[in-house]
PDB file of C-alpha atoms and ligand atoms in Angstrom:
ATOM      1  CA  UNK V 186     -13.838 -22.825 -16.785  1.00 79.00           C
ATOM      2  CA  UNK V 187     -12.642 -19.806 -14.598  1.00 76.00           C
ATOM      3  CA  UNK V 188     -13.644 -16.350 -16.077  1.00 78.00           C
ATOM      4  CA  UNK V 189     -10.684 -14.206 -16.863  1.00 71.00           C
ATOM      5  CA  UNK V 190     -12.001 -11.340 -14.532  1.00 75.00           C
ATOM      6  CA  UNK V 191     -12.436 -13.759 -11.782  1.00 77.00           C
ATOM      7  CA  UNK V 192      -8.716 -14.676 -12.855  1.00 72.00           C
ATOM      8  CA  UNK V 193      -7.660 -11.045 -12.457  1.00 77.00           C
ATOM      9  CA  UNK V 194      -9.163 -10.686  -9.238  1.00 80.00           C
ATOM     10  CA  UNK V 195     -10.666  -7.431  -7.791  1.00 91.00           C
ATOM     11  CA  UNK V 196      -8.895  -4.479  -5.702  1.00 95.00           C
ATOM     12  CA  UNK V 197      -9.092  -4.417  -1.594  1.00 96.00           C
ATOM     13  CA  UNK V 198      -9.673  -0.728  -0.431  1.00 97.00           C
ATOM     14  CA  UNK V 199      -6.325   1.272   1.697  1.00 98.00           C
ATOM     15  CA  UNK V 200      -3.960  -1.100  -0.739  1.00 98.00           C
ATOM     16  CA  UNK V 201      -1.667   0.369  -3.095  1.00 98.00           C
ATOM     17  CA  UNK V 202      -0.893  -1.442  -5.959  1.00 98.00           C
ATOM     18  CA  UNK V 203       2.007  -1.037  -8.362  1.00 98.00           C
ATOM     19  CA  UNK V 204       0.935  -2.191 -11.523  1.00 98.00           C
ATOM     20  CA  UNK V 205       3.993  -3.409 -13.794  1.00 98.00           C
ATOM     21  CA  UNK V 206       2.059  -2.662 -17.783  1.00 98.00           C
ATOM     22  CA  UNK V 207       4.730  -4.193 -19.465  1.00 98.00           C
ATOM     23  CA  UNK V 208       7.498  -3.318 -22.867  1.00 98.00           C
ATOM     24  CA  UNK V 209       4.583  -0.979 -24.482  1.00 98.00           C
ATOM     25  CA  UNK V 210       2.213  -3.603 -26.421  1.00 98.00           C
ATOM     26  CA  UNK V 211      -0.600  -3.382 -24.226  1.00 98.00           C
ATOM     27  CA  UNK V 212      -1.610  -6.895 -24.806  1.00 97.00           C
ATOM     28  CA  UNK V 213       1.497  -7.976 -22.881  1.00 98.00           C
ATOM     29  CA  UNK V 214      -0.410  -7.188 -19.900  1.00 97.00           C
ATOM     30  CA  UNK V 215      -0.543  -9.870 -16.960  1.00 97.00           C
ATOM     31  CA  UNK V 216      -4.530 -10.659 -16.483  1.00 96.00           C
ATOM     32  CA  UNK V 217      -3.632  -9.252 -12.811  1.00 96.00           C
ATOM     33  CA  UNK V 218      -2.528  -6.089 -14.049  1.00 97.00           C
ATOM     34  CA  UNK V 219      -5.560  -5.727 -16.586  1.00 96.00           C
ATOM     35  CA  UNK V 220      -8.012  -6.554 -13.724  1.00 95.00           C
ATOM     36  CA  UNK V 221      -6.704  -3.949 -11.528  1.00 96.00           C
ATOM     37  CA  UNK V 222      -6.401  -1.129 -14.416  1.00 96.00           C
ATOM     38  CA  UNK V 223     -10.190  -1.623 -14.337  1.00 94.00           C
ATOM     39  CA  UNK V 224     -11.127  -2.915 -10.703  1.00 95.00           C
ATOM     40  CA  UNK V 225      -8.779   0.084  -8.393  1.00 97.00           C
ATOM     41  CA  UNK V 226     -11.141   3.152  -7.393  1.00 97.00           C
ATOM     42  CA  UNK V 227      -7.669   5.505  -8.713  1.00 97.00           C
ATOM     43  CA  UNK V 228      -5.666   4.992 -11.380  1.00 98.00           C
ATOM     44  CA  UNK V 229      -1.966   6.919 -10.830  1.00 98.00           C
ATOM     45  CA  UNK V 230       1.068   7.639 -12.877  1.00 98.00           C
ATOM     46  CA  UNK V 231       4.058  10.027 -13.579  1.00 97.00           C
ATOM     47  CA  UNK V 232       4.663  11.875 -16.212  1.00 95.00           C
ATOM     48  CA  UNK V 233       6.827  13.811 -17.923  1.00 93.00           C
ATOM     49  CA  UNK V 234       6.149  18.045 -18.565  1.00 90.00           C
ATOM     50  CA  UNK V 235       3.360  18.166 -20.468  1.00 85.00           C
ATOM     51  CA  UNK V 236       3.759  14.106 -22.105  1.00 88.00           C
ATOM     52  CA  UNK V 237       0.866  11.304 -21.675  1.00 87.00           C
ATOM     53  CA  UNK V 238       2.869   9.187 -19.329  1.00 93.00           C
ATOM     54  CA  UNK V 239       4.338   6.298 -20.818  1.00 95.00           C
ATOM     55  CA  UNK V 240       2.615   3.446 -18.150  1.00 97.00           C
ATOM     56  CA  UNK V 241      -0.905   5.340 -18.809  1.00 97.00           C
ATOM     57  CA  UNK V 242      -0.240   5.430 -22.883  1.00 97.00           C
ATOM     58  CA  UNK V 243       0.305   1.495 -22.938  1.00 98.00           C
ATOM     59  CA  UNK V 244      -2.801   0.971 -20.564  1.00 98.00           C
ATOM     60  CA  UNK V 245      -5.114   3.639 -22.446  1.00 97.00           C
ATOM     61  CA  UNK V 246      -7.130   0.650 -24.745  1.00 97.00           C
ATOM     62  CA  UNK V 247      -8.753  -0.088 -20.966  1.00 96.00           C
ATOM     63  CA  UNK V 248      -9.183   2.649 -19.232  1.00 96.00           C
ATOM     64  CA  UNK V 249     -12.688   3.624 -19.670  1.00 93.00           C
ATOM     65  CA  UNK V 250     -13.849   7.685 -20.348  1.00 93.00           C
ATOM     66  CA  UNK V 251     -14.625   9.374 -16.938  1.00 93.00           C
ATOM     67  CA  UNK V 252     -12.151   7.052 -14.772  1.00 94.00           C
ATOM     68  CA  UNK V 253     -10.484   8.729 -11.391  1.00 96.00           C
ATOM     69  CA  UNK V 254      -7.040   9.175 -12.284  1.00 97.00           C
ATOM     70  CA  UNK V 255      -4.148  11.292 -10.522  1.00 96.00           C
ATOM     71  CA  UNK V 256      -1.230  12.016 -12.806  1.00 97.00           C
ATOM     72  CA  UNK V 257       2.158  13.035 -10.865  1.00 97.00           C
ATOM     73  CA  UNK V 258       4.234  15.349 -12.969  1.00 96.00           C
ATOM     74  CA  UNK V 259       7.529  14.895 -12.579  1.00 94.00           C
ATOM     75  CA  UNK V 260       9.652  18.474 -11.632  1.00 92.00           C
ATOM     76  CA  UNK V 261      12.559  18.057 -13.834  1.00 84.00           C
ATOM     77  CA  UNK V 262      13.482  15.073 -16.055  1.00 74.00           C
ATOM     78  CA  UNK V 263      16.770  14.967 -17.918  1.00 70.00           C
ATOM     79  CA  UNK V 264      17.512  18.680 -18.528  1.00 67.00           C
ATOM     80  CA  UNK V 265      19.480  18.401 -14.880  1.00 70.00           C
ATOM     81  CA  UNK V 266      21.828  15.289 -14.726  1.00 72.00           C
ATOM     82  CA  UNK V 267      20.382  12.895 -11.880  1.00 74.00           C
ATOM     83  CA  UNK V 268      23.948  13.440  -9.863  1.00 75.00           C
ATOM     84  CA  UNK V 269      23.248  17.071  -8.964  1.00 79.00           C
ATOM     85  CA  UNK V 270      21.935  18.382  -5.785  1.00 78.00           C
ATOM     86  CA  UNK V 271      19.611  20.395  -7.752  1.00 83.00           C
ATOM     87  CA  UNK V 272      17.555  17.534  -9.437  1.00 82.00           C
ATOM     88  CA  UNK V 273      17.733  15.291  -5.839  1.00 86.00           C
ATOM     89  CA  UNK V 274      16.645  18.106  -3.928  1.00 90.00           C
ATOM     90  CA  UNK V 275      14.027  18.464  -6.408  1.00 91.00           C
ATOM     91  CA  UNK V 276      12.760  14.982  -7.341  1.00 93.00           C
ATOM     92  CA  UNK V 277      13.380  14.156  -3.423  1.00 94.00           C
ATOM     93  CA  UNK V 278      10.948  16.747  -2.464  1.00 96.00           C
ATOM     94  CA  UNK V 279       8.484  15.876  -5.402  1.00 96.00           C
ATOM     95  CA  UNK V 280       8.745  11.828  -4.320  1.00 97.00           C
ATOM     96  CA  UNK V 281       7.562  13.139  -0.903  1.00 97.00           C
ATOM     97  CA  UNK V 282       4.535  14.851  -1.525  1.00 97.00           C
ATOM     98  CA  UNK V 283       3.323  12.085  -3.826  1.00 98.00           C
ATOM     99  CA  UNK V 284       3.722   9.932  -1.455  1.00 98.00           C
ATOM    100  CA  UNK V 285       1.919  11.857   0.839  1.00 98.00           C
ATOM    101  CA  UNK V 286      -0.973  12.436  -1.464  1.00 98.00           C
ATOM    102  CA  UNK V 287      -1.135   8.837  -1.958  1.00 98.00           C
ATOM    103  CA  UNK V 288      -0.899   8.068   1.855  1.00 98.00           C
ATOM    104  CA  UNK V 289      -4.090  10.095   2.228  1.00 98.00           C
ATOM    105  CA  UNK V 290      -5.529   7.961  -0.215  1.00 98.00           C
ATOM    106  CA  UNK V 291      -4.537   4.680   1.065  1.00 98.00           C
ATOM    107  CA  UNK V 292      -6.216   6.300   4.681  1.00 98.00           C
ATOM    108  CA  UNK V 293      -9.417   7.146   3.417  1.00 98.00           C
ATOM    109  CA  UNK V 294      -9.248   3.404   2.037  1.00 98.00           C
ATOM    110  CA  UNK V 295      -9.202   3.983  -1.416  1.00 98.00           C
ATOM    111  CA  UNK V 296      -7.827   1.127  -3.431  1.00 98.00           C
ATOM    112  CA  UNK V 297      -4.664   2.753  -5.543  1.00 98.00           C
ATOM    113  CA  UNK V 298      -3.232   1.719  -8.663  1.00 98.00           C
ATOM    114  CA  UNK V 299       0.384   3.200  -9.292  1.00 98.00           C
ATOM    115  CA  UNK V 300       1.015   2.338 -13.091  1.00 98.00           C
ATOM    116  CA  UNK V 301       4.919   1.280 -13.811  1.00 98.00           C
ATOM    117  CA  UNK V 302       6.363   0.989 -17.069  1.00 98.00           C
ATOM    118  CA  UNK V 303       7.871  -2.728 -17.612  1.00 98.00           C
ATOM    119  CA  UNK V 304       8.111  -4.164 -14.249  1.00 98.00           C
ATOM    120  CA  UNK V 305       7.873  -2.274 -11.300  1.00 98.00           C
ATOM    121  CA  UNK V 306      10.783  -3.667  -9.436  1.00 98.00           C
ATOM    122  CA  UNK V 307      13.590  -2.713 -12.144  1.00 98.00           C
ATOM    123  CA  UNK V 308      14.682   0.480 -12.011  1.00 97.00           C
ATOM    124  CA  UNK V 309      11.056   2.247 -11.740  1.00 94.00           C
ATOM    125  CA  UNK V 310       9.638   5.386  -9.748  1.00 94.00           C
ATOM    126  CA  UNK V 311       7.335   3.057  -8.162  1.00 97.00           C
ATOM    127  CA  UNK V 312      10.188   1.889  -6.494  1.00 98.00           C
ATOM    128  CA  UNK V 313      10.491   4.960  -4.703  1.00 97.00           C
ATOM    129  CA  UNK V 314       6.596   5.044  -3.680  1.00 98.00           C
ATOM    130  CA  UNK V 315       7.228   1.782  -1.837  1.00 98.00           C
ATOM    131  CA  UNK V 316      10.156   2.348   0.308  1.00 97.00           C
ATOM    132  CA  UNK V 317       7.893   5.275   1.484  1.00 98.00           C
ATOM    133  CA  UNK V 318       3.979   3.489   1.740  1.00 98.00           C
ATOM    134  CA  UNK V 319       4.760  -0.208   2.479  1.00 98.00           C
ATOM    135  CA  UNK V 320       6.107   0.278   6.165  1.00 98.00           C
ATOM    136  CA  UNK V 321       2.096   1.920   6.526  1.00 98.00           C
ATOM    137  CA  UNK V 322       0.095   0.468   3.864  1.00 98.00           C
ATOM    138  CA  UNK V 323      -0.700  -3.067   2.192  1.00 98.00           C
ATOM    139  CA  UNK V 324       0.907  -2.775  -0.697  1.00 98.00           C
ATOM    140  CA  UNK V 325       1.163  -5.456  -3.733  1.00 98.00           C
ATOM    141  CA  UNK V 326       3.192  -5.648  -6.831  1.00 98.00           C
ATOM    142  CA  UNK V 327       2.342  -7.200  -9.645  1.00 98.00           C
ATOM    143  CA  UNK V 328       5.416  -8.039 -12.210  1.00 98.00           C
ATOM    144  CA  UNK V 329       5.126  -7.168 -15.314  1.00 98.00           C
ATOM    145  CA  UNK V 330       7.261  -7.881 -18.938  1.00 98.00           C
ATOM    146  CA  UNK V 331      10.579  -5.829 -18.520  1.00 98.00           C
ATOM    147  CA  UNK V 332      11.203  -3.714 -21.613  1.00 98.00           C
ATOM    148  CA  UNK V 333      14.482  -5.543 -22.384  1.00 98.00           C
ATOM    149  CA  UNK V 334      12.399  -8.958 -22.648  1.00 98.00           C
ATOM    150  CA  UNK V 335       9.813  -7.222 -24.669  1.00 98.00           C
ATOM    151  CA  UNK V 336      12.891  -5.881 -26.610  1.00 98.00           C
ATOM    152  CA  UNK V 337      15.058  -8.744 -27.231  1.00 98.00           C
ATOM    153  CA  UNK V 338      11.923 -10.821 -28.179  1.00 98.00           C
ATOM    154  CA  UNK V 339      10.882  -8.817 -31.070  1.00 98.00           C
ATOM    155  CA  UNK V 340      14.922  -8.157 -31.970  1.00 98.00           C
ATOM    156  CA  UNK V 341      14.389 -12.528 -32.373  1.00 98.00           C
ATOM    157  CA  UNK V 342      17.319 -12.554 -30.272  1.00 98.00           C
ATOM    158  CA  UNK V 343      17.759 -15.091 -27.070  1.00 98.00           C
ATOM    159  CA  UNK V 344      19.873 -13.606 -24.547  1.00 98.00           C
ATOM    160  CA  UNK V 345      21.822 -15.988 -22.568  1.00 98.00           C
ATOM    161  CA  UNK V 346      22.453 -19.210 -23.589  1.00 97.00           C
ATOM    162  CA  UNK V 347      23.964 -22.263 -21.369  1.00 96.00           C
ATOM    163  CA  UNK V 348      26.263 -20.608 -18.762  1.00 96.00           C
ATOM    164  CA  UNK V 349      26.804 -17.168 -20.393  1.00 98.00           C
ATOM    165  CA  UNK V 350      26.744 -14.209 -17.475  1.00 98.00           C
ATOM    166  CA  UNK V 351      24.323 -11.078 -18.428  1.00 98.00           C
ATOM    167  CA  UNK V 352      24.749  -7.700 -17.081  1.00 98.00           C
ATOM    168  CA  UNK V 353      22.325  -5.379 -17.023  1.00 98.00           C
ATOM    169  CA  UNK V 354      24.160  -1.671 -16.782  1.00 98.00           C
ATOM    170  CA  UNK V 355      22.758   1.832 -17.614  1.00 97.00           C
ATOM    171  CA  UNK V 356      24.021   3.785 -20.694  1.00 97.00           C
ATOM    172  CA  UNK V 357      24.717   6.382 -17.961  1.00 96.00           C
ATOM    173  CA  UNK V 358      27.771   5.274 -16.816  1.00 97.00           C
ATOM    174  CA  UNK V 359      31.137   6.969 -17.604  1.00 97.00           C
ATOM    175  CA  UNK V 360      32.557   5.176 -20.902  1.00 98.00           C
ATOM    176  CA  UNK V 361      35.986   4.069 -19.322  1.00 98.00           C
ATOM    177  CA  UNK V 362      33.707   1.996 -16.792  1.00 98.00           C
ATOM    178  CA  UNK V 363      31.171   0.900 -19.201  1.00 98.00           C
ATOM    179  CA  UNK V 364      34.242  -0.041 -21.635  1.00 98.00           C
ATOM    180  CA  UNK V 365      35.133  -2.352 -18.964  1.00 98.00           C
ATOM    181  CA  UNK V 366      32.104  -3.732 -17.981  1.00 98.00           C
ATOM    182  CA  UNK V 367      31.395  -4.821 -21.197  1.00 98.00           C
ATOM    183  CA  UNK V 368      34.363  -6.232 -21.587  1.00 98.00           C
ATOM    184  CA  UNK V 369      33.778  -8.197 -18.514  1.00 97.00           C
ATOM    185  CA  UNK V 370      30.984 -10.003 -19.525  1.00 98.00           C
ATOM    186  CA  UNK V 371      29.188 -12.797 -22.281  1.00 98.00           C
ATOM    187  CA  UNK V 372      26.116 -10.736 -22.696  1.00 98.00           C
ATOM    188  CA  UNK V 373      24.759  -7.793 -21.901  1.00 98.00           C
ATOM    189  CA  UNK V 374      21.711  -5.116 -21.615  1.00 98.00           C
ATOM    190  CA  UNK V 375      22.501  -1.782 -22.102  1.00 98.00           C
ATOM    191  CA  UNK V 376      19.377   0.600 -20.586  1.00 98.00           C
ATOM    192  CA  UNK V 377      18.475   4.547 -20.775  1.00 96.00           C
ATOM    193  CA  UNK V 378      20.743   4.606 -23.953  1.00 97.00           C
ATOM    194  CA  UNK V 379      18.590   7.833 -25.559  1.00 96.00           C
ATOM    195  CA  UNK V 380      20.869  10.483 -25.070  1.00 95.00           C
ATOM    196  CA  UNK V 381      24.071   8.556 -24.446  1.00 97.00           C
ATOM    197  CA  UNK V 382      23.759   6.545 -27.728  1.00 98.00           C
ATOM    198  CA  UNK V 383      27.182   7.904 -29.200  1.00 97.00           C
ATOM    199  CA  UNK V 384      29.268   7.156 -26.155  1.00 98.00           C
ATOM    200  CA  UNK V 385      27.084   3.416 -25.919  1.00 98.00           C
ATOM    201  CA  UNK V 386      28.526   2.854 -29.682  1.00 98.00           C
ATOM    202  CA  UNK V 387      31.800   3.908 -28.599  1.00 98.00           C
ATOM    203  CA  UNK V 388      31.989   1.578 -25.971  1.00 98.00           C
ATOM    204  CA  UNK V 389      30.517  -1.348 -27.145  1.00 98.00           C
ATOM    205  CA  UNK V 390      33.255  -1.137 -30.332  1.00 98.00           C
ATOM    206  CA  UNK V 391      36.295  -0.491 -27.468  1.00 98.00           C
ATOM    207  CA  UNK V 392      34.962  -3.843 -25.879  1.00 98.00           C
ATOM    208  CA  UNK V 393      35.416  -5.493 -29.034  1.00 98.00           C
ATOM    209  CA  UNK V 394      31.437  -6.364 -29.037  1.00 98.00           C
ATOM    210  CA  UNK V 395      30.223  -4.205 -31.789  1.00 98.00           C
ATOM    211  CA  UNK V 396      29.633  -6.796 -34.525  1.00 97.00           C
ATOM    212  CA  UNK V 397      26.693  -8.491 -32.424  1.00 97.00           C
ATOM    213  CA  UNK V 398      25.068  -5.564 -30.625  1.00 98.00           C
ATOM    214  CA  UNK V 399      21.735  -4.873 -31.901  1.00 98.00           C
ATOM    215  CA  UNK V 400      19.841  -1.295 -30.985  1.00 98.00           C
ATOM    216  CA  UNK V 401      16.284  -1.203 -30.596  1.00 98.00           C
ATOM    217  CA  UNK V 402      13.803   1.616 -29.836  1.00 98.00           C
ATOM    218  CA  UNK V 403      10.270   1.481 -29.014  1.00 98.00           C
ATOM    219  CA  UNK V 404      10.241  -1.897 -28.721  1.00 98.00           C
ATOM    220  CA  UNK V 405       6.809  -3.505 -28.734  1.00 98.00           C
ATOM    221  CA  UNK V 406       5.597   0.110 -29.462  1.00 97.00           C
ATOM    222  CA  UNK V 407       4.327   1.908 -32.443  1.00 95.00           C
ATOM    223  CA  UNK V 408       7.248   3.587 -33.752  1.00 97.00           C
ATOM    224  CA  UNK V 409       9.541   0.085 -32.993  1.00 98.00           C
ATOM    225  CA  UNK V 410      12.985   0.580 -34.389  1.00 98.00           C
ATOM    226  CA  UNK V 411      15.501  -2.816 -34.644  1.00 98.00           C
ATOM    227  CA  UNK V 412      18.965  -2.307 -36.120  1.00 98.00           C
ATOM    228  CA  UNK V 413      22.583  -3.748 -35.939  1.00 98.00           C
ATOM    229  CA  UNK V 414      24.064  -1.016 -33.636  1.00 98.00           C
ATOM    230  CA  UNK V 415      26.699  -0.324 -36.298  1.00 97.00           C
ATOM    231  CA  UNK V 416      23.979   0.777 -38.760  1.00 97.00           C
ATOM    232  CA  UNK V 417      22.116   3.114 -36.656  1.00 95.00           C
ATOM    233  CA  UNK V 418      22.429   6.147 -38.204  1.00 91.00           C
ATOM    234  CA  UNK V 419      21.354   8.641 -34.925  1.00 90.00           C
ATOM    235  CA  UNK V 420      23.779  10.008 -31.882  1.00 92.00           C
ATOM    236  CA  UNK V 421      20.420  10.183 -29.817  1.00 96.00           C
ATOM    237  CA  UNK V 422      17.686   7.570 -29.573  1.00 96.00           C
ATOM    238  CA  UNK V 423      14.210   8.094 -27.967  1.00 96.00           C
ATOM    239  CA  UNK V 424      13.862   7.806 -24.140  1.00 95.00           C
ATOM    240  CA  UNK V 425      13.033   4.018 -24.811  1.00 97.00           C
ATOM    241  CA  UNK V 426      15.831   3.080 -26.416  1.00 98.00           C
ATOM    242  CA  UNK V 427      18.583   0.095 -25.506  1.00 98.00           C
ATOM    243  CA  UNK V 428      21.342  -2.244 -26.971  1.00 98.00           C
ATOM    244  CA  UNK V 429      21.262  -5.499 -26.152  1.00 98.00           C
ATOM    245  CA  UNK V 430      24.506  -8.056 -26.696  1.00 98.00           C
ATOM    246  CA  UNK V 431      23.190 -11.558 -27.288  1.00 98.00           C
ATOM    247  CA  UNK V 432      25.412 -14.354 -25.370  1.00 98.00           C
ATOM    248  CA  UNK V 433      27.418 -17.167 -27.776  1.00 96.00           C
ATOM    249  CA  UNK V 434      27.356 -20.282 -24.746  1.00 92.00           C
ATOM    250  CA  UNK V 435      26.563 -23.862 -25.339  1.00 89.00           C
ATOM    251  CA  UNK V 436      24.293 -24.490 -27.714  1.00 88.00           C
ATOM    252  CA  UNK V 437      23.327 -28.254 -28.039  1.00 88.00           C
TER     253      UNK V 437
HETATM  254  C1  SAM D 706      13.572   3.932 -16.042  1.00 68.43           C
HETATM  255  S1  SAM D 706      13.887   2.500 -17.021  1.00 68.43           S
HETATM  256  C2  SAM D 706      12.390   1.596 -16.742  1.00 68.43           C
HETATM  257  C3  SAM D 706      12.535   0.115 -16.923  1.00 68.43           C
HETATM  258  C4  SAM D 706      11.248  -0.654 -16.734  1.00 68.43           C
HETATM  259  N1  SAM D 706      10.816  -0.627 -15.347  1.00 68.43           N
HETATM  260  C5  SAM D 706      11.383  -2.101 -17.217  1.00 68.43           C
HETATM  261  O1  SAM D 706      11.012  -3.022 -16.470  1.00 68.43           O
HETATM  262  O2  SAM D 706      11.812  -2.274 -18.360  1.00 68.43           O
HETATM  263  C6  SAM D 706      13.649   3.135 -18.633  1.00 68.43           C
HETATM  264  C7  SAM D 706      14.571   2.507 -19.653  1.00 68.43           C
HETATM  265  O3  SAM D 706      14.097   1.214 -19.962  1.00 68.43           O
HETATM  266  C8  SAM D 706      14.387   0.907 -21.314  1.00 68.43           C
HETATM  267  N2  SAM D 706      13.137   0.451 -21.968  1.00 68.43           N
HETATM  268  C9  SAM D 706      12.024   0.097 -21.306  1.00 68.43           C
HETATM  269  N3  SAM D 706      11.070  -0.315 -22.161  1.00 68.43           N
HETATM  270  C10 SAM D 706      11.614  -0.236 -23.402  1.00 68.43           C
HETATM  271  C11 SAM D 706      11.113  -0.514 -24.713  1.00 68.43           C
HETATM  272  N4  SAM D 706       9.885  -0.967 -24.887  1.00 68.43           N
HETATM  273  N5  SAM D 706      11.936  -0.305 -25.774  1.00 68.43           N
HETATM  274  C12 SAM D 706      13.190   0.160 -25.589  1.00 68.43           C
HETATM  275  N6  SAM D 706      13.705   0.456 -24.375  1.00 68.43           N
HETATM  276  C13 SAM D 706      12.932   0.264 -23.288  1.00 68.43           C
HETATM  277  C14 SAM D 706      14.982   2.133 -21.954  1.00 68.43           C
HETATM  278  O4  SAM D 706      16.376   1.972 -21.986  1.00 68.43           O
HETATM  279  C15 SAM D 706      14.578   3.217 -20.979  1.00 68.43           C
HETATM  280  O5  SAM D 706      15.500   4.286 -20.962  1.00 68.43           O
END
């Protein structure tokens, strides 16, 4: 029988890899994300003014005392909204120079290990590491549990059945659009609610959807909160924080 190290595999140095960690429970890990929390010679994330990092919290039962770690602090979060020049200018310039630390990195053939919150490929920072490195660098991603799967599992409530359409939309939008997007489809994923609950709630009831939506924060986290949306007390959730709207096709 194969050894689950020898399953994870080890980390090749001048690679960067962006390590998806999953909804929050750090034993939804992939085995290839595990290995590499251990095996990379640098261990990176973002984080928020003066917070853990949410990637490094969920990973923090196997990172050993003493480990190289860089930790990127992100210049402004959501006290600017993301449309203004002052928070691209900002983040644009901050994206840069991380990149270029990690560049120098990659050169002196370090093996790098950018942690991602869910998977790295849906809406993530990383994202924005790897339109900048992987024209220069080997770069590999490994997937990891979205939060809305990590979400609508412990909410026991399957998504999409038969041919039902799901959209996935951000909480951010205006509500007239959102309204109508909503309306638009069988099921849906509403992300980055936090903030934006109140005008989420209002939409979802204008779409004529507010009986099934469910609200969960912290899913797969300490903390978890799971609720009909219509009970939820709060105008504000946490910064993990999303509705989902379970599909009603064919079930056999
Ligand atoms: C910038 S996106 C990152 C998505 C991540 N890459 C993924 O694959 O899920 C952050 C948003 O994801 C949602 N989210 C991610 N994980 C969550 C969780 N465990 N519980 C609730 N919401 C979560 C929240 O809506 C949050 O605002």
């Amino acid at each position: 029988m194969i050894s689950l190290d020898a399953l994870a595999g080890d980390a090749r140095g001048g690679t960067l890899y962006g390590i998806g960690v999953g909804p929050g429970d750090v034993r939804y890990l992939t085995l290839r994300a595990a290995g590499l929390v251990r095996a990379v010679d640098m261990l990176a994330y973002f984080a928020k003014h003066d917070m853990p990092g949410n990637a490094r919290r969920v990973v923090a039962p196997l990172v050993e005392a003493g480990r190289s770690e860089m930790r990127f602090e992100y210049p402004v979060t959501d006290e600017v909204p993301a449309e203004h020049p002052d928070y691209q200018q900002k983040i644009g310039a901050f994206y840069r120079e991380t990149a270029a630390t990690l560049a120098a990195m990659l050169r002196a053939e370090k093996s790098v290990g950018l942690l991602a919150e869910g998977d790295p490929f849906f809406y993530g920072s990383f994202m924005h590491m790897w339109r900048r490195l992987a024209p220069d660098f080997p770069v590999e991603v490994v997937p990891g549990v979205t939060g809305m799967s990590g979400c609508w599992t412990r909410a026991n409530a399957p998504i999409t059945w038969g041919n039902d359409i799901l959209s996935v939309m951000p909480g951010t939008l205006g509500e007239e659009l959102l309204t109508r997007r909503l309306a638009e489809t069988d099921a849906a994923v509403i992300m980055k609610v936090g903030k934006n609950l109140a005008k989420v709630r209002r939409a979802v009831e204008a779409a004529g959807l507010l009986s099934r939506a469910v609200y969960v924060a912290r899913g797969t986290m300490q903390g978890e909160q799971i609720m009909p949306l219509s009970e939820c007390p709060d105008d504000r959730g946490p910064y993990f924080s999303m509705v989902l709207i379970p599909g009603q096709g064919r079930r056999l």
